[in-house]
Short mmCIF file of C-alpha atoms in Angstrom, two decimals:
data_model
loop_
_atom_site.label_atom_id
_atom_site.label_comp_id
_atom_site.label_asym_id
_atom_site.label_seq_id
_atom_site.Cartn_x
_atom_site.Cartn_y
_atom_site.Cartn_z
CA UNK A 430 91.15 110.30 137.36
CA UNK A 431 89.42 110.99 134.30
CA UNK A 432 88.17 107.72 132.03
CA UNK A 433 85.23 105.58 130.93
CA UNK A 434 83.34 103.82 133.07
CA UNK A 435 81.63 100.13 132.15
CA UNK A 436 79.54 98.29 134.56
CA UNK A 437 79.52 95.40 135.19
CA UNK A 438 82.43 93.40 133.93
CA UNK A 439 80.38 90.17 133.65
CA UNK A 440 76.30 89.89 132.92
CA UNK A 441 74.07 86.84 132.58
CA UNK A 442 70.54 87.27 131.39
CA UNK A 443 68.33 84.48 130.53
CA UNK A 444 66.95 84.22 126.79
CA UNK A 445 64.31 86.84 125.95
CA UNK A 446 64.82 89.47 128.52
CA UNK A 447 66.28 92.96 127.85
CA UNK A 448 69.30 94.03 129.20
CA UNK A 449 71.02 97.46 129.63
CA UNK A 450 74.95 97.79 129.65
CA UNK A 451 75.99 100.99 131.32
CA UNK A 452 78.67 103.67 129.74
CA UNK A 453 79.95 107.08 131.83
CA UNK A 454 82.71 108.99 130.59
CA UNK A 455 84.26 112.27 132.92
CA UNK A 456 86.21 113.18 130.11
CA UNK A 457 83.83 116.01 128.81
CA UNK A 458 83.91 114.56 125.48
CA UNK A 459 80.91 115.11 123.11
CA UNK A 460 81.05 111.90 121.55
CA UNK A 461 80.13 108.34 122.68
CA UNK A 462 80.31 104.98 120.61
CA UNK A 463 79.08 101.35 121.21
CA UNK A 464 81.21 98.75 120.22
CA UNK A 465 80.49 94.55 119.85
CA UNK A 466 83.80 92.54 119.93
CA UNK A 467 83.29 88.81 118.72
CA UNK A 468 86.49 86.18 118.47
CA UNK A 469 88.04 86.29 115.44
CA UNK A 470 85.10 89.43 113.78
CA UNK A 471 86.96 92.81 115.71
CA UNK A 472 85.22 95.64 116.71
CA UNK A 473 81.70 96.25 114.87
CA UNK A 474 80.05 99.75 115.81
CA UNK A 475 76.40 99.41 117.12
CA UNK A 476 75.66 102.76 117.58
CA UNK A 477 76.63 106.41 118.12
CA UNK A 478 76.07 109.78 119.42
CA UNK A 479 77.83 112.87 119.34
CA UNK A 480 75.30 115.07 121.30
CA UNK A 481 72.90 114.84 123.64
CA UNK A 482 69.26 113.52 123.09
CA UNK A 483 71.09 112.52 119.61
CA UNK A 484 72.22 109.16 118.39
CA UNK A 485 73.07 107.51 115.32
CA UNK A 486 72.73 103.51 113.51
CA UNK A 487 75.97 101.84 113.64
CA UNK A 488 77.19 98.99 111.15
CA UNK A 489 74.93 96.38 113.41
CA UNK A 490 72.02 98.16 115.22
CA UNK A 491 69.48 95.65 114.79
CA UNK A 492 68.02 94.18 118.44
CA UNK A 493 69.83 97.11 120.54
CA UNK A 494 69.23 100.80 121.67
CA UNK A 495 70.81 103.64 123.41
CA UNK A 496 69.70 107.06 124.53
CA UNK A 497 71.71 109.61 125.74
CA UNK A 498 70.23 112.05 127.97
CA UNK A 499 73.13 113.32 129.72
CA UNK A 500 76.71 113.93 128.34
CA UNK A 501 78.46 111.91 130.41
CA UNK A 502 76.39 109.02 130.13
CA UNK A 503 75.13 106.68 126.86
CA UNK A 504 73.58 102.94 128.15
CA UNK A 505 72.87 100.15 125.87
CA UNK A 506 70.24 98.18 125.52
CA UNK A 507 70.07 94.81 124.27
CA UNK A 508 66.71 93.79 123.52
CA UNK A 509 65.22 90.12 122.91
CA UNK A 510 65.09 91.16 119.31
CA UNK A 511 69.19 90.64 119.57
CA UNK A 512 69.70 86.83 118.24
CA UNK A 513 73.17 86.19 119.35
CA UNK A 514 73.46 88.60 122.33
CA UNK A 515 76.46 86.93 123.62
CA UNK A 516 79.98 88.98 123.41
CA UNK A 517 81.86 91.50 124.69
CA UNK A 518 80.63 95.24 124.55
CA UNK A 519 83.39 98.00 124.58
CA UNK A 520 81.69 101.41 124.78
CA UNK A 521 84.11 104.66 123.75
CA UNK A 522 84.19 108.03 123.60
CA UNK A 523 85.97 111.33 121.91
CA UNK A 524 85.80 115.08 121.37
CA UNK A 525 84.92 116.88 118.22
CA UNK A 526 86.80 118.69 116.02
CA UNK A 527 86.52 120.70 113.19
CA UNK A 528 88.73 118.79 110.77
CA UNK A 529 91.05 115.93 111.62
CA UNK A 530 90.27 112.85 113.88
CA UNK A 531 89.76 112.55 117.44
CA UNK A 532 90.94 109.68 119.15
CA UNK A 533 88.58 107.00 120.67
CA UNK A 534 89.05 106.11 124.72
CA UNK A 535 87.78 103.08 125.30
CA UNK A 536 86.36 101.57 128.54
CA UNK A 537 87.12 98.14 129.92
CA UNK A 538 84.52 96.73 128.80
CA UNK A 539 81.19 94.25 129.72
CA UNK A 540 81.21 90.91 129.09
CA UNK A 541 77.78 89.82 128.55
CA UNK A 542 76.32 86.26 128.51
CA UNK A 543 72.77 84.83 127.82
CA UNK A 544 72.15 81.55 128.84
CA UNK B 1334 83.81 101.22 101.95
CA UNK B 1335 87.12 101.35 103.62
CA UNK B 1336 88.47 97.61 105.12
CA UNK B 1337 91.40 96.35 106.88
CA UNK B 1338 92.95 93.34 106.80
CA UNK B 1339 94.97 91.59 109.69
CA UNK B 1340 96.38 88.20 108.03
CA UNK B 1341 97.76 86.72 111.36
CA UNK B 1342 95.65 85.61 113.49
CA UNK B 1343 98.05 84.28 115.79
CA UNK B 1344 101.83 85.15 116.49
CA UNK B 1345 104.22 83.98 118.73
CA UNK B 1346 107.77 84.96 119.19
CA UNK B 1347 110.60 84.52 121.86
CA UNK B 1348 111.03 86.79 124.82
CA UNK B 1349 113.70 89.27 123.05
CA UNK B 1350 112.77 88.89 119.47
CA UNK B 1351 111.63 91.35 117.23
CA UNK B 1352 108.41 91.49 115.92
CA UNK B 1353 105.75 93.04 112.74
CA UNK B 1354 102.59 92.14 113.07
CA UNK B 1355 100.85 92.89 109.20
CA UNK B 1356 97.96 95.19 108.65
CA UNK B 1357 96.75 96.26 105.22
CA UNK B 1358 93.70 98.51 103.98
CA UNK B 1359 91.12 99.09 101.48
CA UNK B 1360 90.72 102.75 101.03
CA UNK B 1361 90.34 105.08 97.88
CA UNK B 1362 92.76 107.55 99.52
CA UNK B 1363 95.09 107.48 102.42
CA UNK B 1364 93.04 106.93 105.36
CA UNK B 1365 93.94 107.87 109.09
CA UNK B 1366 95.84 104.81 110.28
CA UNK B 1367 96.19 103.25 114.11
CA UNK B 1368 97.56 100.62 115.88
CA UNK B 1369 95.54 99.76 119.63
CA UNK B 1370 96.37 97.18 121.80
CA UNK B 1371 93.94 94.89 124.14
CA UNK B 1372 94.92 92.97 127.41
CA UNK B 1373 92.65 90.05 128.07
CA UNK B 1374 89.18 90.96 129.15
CA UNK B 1375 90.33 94.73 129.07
CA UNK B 1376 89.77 97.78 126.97
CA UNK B 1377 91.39 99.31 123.99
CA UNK B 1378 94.56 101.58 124.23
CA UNK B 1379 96.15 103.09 121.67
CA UNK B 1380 99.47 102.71 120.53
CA UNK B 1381 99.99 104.80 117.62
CA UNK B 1382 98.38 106.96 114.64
CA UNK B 1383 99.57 108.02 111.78
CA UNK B 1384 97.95 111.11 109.97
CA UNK B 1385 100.43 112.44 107.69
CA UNK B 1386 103.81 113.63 106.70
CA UNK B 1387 106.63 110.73 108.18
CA UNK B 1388 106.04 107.78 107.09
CA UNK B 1389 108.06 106.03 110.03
CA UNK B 1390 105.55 106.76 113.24
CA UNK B 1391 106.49 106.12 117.12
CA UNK B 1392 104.10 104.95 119.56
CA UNK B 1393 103.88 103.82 123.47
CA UNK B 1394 105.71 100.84 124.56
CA UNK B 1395 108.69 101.15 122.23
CA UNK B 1396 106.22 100.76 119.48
CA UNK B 1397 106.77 102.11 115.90
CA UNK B 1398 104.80 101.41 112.67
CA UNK B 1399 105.67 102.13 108.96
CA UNK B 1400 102.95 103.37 106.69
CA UNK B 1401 103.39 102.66 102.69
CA UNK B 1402 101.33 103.68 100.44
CA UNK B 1403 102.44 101.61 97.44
CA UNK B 1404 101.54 98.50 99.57
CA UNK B 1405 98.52 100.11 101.62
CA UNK B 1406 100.18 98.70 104.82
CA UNK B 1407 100.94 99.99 108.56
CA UNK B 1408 103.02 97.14 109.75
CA UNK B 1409 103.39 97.61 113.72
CA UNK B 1410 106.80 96.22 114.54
CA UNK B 1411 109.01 96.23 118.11
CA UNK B 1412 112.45 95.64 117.86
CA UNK B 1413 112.82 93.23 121.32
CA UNK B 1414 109.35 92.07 122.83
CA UNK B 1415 108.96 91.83 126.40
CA UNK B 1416 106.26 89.10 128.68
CA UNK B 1417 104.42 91.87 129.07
CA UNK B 1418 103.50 93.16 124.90
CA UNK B 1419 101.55 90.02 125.20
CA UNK B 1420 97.85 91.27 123.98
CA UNK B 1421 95.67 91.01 121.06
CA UNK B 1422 96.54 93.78 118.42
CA UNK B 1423 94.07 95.62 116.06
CA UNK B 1424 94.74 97.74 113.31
CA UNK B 1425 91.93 100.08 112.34
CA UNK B 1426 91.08 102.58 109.82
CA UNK B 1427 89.02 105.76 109.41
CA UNK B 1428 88.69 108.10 106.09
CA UNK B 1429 89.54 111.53 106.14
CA UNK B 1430 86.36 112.80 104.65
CA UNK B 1431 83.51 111.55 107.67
CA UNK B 1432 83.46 111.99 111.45
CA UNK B 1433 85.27 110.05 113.97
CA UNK B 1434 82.34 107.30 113.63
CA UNK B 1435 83.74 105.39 110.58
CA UNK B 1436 86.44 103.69 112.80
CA UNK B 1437 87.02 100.78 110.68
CA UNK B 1438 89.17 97.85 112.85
CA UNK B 1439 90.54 94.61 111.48
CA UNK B 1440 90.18 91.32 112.93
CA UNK B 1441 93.07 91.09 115.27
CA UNK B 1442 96.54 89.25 115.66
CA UNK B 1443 96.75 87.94 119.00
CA UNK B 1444 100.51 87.64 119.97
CA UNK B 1445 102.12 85.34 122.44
CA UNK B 1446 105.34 85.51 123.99
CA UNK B 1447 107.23 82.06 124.99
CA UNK B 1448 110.39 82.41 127.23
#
């Protein structure tokens, strides 16, 4: 089955140390997207890329990073620079088109939580 | 820049009862408009998009939304809920004139169903 994979479901770091989320999509799409998902704030984008060894600054970039060396694949990074790295992270991912939209598939998500 | 606004925050209606959950946007045109749904813990799906032409859109799940443009509202609405349309519900926005990366969501209505 084709689909976005997130792993894993649940993280715990400790305060100060770096942490990468993983994101693979098998849909062939040329687009991926990180997402942040607070109670009650929505869906803010952190950061994305629509090819490869390309990425761009989301609406809240500030304390992560990403690099995207292979198509299928786009991890996150949240660094100790992060201050409130507690949430869930919803990673996506789409084709491109010239004109109209492409629709976002989303993974299920990593629930991340620094103690 | 483009917003959308979700004024419930919270919803709950009886097993069999219809239901609109609100959604308006901020937008100097008419935006691309959707509807996705969230399960606890899970990913994003989408319901429903509305690009152009009928107003009156049908989704998944017995879903339909109504855009107006005199009132810059996509109201999601079911005619008879079921236990299982339980979810959190985000209406989101992206403008016609950037890539798919502008993905603007609102807050969320999270909707409860009592028996």
């Amino acid at each position: 089955d084709g689909g976005i994979t997130q792993s894993p479901k649940y993280l715990f770091r400790k305060e100060g140390q770096n942490v990468t989320l993983s994101c693979e999509q098998n849909l062939n799409h040329d687009a991926m997207y990180w997402y942040r998902q607070d109670p009650g704030q929505g869906l803010r984008l952190i950061y994305y890329s629509q090819i490869v060894n390309d990425f761009q600054k989301g609406d809240i970039a500030e304390g992560y990073s990403v690099s995207r060396e292979k198509k299928e694949s786009f991890p996150l990074t949240v660094t100790s620079a992060q201050k409130n790295p507690t949430a869930f992270y919803l990673c996506a991912s789409s084709r491109i088109g010239i004109g109209g939209y492409n629709e976002q598939f989303f993974g299920p998500g990593t629930r991340l939580t620094v103690l | 820049a483009q917003s959308v606004t979700q004024p419930d925050i919270h919803i709950t209606v009886s097993e069999g009862a219809s239901l609109e959950l609100r959604c308006n946007y901020s937008y100097g045109a008419t935006p691309y408009l959707f509807w996705y749904v969230q399960s606890p813990g899970q990913g994003l799906q989408l319901l429903l998009k509305y690009f152009s032409g009928d107003t009156l859109v049908q989704g998944i799940k017995g879903f339909e939304a109504e855009f107006k443009r005199s009132q810059s509202s996509f109201n999601l609405r079911k005619p008879s809920v079921h236990w299982s349309d339980a979810a959190e519900y985000f209406c989101a926005v992206a403008p016609t004139n950037f890539g798919n990366e502008k993905l603007t969501f609102g807050t969320g209505t999270r909707l409860t169903i009592i028996p």
